[in-house]
Coordinates of C-alpha atoms and ligand atoms in Angstrom, one line a residue:
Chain B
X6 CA -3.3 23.1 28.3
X7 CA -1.8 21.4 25.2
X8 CA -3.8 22.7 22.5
X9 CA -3.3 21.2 18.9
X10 CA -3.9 22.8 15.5
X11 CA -5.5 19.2 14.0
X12 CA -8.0 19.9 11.0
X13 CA -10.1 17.6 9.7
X14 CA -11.3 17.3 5.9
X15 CA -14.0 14.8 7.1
X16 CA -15.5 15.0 3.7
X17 CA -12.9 12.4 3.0
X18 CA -13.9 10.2 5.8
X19 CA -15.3 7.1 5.3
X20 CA -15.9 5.9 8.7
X21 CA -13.4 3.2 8.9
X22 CA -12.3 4.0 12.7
X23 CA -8.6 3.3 11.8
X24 CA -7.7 6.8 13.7
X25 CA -10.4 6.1 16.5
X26 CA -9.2 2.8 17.4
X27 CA -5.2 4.3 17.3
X28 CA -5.7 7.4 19.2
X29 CA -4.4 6.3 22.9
X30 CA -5.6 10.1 24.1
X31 CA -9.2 9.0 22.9
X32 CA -9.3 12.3 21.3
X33 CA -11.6 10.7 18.4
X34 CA -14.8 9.5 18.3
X35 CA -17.5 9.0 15.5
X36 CA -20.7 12.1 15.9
X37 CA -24.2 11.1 14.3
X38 CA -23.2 13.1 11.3
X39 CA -23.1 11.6 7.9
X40 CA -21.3 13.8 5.4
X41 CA -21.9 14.1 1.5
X42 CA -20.1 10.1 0.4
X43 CA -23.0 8.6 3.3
X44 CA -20.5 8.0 5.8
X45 CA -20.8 8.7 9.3
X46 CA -17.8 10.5 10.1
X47 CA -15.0 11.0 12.7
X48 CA -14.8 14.4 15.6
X49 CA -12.3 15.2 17.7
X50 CA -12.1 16.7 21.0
X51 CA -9.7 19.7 20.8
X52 CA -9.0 19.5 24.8
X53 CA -7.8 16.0 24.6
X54 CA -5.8 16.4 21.4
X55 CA -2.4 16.6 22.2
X56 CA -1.2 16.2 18.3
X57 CA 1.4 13.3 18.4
X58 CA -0.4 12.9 14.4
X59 CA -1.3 8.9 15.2
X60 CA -4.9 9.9 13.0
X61 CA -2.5 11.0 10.2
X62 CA -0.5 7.6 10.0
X63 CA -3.3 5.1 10.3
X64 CA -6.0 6.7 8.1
X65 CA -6.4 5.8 4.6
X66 CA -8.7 8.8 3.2
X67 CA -6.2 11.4 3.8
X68 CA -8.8 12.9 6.5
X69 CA -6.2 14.9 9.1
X70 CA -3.6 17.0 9.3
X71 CA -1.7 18.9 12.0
X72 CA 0.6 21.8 12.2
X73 CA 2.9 22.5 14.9
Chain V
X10 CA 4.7 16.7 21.4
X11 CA 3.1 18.4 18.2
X12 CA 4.3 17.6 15.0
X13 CA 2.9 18.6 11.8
X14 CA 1.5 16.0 9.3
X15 CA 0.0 17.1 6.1
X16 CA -1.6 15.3 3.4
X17 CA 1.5 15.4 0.9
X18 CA 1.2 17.9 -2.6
X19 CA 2.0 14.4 -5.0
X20 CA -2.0 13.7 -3.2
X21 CA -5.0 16.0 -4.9
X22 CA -7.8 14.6 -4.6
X23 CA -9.5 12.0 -1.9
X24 CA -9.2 8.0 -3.1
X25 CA -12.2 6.4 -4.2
X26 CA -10.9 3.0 -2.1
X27 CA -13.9 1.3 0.2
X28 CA -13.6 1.8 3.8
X29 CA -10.7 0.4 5.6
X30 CA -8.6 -0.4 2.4
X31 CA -5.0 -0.7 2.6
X32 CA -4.1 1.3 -0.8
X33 CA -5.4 4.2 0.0
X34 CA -2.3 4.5 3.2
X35 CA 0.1 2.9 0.2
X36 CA -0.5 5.6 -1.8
X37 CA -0.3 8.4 0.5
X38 CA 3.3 6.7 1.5
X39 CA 4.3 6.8 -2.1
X40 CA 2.9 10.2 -2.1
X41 CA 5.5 11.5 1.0
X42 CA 8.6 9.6 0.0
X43 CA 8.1 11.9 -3.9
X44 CA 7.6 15.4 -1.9
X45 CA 10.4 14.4 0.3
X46 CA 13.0 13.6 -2.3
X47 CA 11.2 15.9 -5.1
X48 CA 10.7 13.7 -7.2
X49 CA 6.9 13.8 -8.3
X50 CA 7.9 15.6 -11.4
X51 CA 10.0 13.0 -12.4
X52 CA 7.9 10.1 -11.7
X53 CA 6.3 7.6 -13.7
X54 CA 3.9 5.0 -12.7
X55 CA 2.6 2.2 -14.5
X56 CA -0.6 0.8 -13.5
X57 CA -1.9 -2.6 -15.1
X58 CA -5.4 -3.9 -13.2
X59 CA -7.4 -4.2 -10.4
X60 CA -8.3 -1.6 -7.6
X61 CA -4.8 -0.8 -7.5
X62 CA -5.9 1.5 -11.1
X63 CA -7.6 3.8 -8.6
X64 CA -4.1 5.5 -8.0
X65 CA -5.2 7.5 -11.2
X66 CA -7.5 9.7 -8.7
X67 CA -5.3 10.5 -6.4
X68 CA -1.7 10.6 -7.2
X69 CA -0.9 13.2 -9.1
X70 CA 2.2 12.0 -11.2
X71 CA 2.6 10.5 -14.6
X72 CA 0.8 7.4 -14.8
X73 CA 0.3 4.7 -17.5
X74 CA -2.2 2.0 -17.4
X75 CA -0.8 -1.5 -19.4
X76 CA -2.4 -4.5 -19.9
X77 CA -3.4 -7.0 -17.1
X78 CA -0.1 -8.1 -15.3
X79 CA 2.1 -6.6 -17.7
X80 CA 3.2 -3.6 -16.1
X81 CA 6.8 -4.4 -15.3
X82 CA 7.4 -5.3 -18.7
X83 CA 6.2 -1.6 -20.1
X84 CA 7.6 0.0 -17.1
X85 CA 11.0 -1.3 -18.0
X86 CA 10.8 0.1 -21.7
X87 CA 10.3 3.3 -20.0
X88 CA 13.0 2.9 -17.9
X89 CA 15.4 1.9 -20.5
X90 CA 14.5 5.2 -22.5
X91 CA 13.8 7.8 -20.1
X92 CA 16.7 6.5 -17.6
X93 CA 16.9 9.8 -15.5
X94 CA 13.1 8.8 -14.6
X95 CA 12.0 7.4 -11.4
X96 CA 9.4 4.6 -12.9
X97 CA 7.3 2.1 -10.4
X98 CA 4.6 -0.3 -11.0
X99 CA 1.3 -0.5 -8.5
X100 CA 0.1 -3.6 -8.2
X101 CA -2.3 -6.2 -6.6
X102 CA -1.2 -9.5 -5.5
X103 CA -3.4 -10.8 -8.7
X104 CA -1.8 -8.3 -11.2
X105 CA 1.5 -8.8 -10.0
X106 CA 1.7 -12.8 -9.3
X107 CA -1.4 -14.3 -11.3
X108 CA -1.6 -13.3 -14.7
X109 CA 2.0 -11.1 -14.4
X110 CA 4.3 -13.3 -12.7
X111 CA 6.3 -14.0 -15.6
X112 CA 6.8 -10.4 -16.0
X113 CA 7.5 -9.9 -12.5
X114 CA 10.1 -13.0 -12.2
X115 CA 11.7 -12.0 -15.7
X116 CA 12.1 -8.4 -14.6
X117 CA 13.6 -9.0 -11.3
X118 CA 16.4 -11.8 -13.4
X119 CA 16.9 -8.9 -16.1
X120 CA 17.4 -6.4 -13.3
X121 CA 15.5 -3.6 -14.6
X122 CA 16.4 -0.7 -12.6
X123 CA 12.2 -0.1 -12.2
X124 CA 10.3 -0.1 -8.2
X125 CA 7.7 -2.8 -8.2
X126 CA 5.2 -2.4 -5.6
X127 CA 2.9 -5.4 -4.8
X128 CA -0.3 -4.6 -2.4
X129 CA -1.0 -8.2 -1.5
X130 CA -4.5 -7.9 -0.2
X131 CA -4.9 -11.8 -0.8
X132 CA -7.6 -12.0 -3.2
X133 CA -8.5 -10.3 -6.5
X134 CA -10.4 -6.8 -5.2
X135 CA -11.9 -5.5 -7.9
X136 CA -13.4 -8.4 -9.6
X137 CA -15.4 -9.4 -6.6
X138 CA -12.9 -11.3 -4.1
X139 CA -11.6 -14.3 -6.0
X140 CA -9.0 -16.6 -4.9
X141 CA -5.5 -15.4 -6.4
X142 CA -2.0 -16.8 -5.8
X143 CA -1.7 -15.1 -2.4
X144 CA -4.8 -16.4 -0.7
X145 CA -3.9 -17.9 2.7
X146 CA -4.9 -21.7 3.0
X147 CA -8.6 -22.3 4.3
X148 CA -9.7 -18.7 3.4
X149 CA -13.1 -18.5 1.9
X150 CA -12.9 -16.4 -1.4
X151 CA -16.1 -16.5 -4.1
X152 CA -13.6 -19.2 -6.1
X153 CA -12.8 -21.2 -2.6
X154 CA -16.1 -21.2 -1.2
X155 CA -14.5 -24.1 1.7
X156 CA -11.9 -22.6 2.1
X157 CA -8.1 -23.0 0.1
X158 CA -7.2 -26.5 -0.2
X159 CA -3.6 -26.9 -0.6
X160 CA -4.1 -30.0 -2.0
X161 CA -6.5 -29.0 -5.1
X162 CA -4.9 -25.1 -5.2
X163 CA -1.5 -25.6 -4.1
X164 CA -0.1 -23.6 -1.2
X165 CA 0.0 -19.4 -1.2
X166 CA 2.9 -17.8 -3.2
X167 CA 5.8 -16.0 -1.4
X168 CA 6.9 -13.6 -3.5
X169 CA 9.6 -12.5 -1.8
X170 CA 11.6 -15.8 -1.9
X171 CA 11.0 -16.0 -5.8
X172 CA 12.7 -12.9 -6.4
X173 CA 15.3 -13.6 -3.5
X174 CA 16.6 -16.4 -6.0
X175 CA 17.8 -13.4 -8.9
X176 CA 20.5 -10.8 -8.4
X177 CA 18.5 -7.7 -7.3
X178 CA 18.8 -5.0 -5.7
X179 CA 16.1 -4.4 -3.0
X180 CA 13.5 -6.8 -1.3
X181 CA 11.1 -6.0 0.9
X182 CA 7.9 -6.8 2.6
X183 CA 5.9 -4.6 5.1
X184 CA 2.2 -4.0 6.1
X185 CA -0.2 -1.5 7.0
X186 CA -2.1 -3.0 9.6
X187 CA -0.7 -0.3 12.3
X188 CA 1.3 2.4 12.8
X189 CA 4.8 0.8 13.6
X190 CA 4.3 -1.0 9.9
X191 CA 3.3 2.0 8.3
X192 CA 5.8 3.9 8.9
X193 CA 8.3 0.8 8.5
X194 CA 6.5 0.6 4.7
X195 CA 7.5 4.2 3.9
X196 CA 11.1 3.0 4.6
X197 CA 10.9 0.2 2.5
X198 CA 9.4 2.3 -0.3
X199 CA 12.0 5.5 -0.1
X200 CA 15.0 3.0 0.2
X201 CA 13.8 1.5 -3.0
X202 CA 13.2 4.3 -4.7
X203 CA 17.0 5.8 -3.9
X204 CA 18.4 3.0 -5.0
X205 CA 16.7 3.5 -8.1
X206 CA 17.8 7.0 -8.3
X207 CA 21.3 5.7 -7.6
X208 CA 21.1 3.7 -10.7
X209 CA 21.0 0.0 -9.1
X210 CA 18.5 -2.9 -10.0
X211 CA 15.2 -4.5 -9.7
X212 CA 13.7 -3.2 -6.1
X213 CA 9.9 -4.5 -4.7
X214 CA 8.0 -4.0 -2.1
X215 CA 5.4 -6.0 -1.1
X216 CA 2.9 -4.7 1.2
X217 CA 0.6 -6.8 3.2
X218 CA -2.8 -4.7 3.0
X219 CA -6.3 -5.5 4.2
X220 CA -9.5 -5.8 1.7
X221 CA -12.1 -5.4 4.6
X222 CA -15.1 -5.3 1.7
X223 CA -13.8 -8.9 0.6
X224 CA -12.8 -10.5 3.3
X225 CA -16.1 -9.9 4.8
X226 CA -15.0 -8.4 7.9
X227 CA -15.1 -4.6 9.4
X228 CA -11.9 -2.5 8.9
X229 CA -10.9 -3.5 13.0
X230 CA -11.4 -7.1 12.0
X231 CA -9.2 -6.7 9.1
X232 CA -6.1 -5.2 10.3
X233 CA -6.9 -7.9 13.2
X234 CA -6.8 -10.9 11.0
X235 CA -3.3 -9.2 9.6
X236 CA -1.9 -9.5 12.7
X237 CA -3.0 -12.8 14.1
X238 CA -3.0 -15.1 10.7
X239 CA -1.5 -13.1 7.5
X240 CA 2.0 -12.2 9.0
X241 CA 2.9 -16.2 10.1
X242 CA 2.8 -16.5 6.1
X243 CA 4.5 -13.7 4.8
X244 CA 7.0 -12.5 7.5
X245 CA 8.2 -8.9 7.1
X246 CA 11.3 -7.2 6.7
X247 CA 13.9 -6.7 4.1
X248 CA 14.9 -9.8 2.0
X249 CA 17.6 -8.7 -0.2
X250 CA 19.3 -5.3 0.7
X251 CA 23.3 -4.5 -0.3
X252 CA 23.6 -7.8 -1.7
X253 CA 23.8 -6.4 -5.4
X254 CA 26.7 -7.3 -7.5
X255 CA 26.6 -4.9 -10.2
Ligands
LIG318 C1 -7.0 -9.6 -19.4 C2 -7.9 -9.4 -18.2 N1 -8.4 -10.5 -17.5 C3 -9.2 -10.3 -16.5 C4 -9.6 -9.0 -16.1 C5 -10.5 -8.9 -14.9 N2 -9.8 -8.3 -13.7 C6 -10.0 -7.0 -13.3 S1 -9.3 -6.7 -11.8 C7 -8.7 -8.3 -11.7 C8 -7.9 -8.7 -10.5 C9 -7.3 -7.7 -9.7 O1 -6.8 -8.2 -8.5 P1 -5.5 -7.7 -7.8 O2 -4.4 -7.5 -8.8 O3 -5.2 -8.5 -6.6 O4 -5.9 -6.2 -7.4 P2 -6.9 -5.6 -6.3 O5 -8.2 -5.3 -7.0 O6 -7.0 -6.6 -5.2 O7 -6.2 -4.4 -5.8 C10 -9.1 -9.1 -12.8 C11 -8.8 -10.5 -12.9 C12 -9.1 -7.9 -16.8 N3 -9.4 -6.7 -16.5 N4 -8.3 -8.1 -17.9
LIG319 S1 -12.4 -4.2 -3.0 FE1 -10.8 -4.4 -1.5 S2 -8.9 -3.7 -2.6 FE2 -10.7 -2.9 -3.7 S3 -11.0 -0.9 -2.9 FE3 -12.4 -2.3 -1.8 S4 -11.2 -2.9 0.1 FE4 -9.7 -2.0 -1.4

């Protein structure tokens, strides 16, 4: 199985879905948590991750970032 | 397929942009094209008014704020003395082609050898969503509360062709409504920044961005309404590229 190394600084997130609505592996979806700004914020499933870095392009608040 | 992405070094700290907002992927693009030439120690950005001011958070390079719509004008006085410099402007559509477009038309037919980069988000952000040159026709802004009537307002300013008309040396328009565009943007910006570097003229970039907080919409309805109405107006691509005499 194709595991990535994505990290998430989801203390920038502000909940915008940019990354959730790009993902095509639907790796992303929003959790019930809210983080520190009072956004609800973005999780990813590691299994279904397979790293291609589409989160990193489309998102705005600098929330992702992979290594290979 | 793994790739690595990382939030560039020229980025330290998060943007303070509402959800969805196009500058905060302008910026990080700026951000990639400096740590990829290695150029964020010799930069210098000129800021004038507007949302597009909240660069100062984020990007770390030299930055100077200028009066509303003037920042071409100081930006070229920078340029002119510190020529071994890589200067830009960030701009909105309102800074830029309201209250500046005489400094942004009389920079481009001087040819300053500055980047001008325009995030046309259609209305004037940080004031509250007011009409500005850019608004399409029969969108409802606080100031065009029916709707833009080309009749009363005029019909929404292209900048591109302006500047197409003076002997520059880079034109370009992109978006960040999606990933194709985004990364398409990034080109636009680092080809205008090497020319720069290579000592031609005037270059801009316009980028088409969304303002989800003032055009009343969600972030998905945002990048939607890019896709489906804004583009018709303001095509993308590169205007003027190669073309320059000098
Ligand atoms: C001389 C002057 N007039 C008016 C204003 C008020 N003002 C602040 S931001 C702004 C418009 C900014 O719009 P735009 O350039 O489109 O940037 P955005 O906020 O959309 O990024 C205006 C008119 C000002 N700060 N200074
Ligand atoms: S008001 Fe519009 S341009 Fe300003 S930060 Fe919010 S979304 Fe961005």
């Amino acid at each position: 199985m194709l595991m990535s190394k994505i990290e998430l600084k989801t203390e920038n997130c502000k909940g915008c879905g940019n990354c959730i609505r790009n993902c095509r592996f639907e790796a992303l979806a929003f959790n019930n948590e809210v983080n520190a700004k009072g956004y609800r914020i973005v999780t990813v499933d590691r299994d279904k991750c397979v790293g291609c870095g589409m989160c990193y392009t489309v998102c705005p608040d600098y929330v992702f970032s992979i290594e290979d | 397929m793994a790739i690595t992405k990382q939030i560039p070094d020229t980025i330290f700290a998060a943007n303070s942009f509402c959800p969805g907002c196009g500058h905060g992927i302008v910026i990080r693009l700026i951000a990639e094209v400096l740590d990829e030439m290695d150029l964020s120690d010799r930069t210098i950005g000129v800021l004038a008014v507007g949302c597009s001011c909240l660069v100062n958070r984020t990007l770390a390079v030299d930055l100077m704020q200028s009066a509303h719509g003037r920042a071409t004008a100081a930006a070229a006085g920078i340029k002119r003395t510190r020529p071994g410099n890589l200067v830009f402007t960030y701009q909105g559509d309102g800074d830029a082609i309201s209250i500046g477009i005489a400094e942004t038309l009389y920079s481009a037919q001087r040819d300053e050898k500055i980047t001008q980069i325009i995030v046309n988000n259609g209305v004037f952000g940080m004031t509250g969503g007011q009409m500005s040159p850019t608004t399409l026709v029969g969108q409802r802004t606080a100031t065009s509360e029916k709707g833009r009537n080309s009749e009363i307002n005029g019909d929404p300013v292209n900048i591109m062709k302006l500047l197409s008309q003076f002997n520059t040396a880079y034109l370009a328009r992109g978006s960040v409504h999606d990933a194709a565009n985004i990364l398409k943007t990034k080109q636009y910006i680092r080809t205008a920044f090497e020319l720069q570097m290579r000592g031609e003229g005037f270059t801009c970039v316009e980028v088409i961005s969304p303002c989800p907080t003032n055009w009343h919409m969600t972030p998905d309805q945002a990048v939607e309404r890019i896709a489906n109405e804004v583009l018709e107006v303001y095509p993308l691509g590169e205007f003027v590229k190669g073309e320059h005499q000098k």
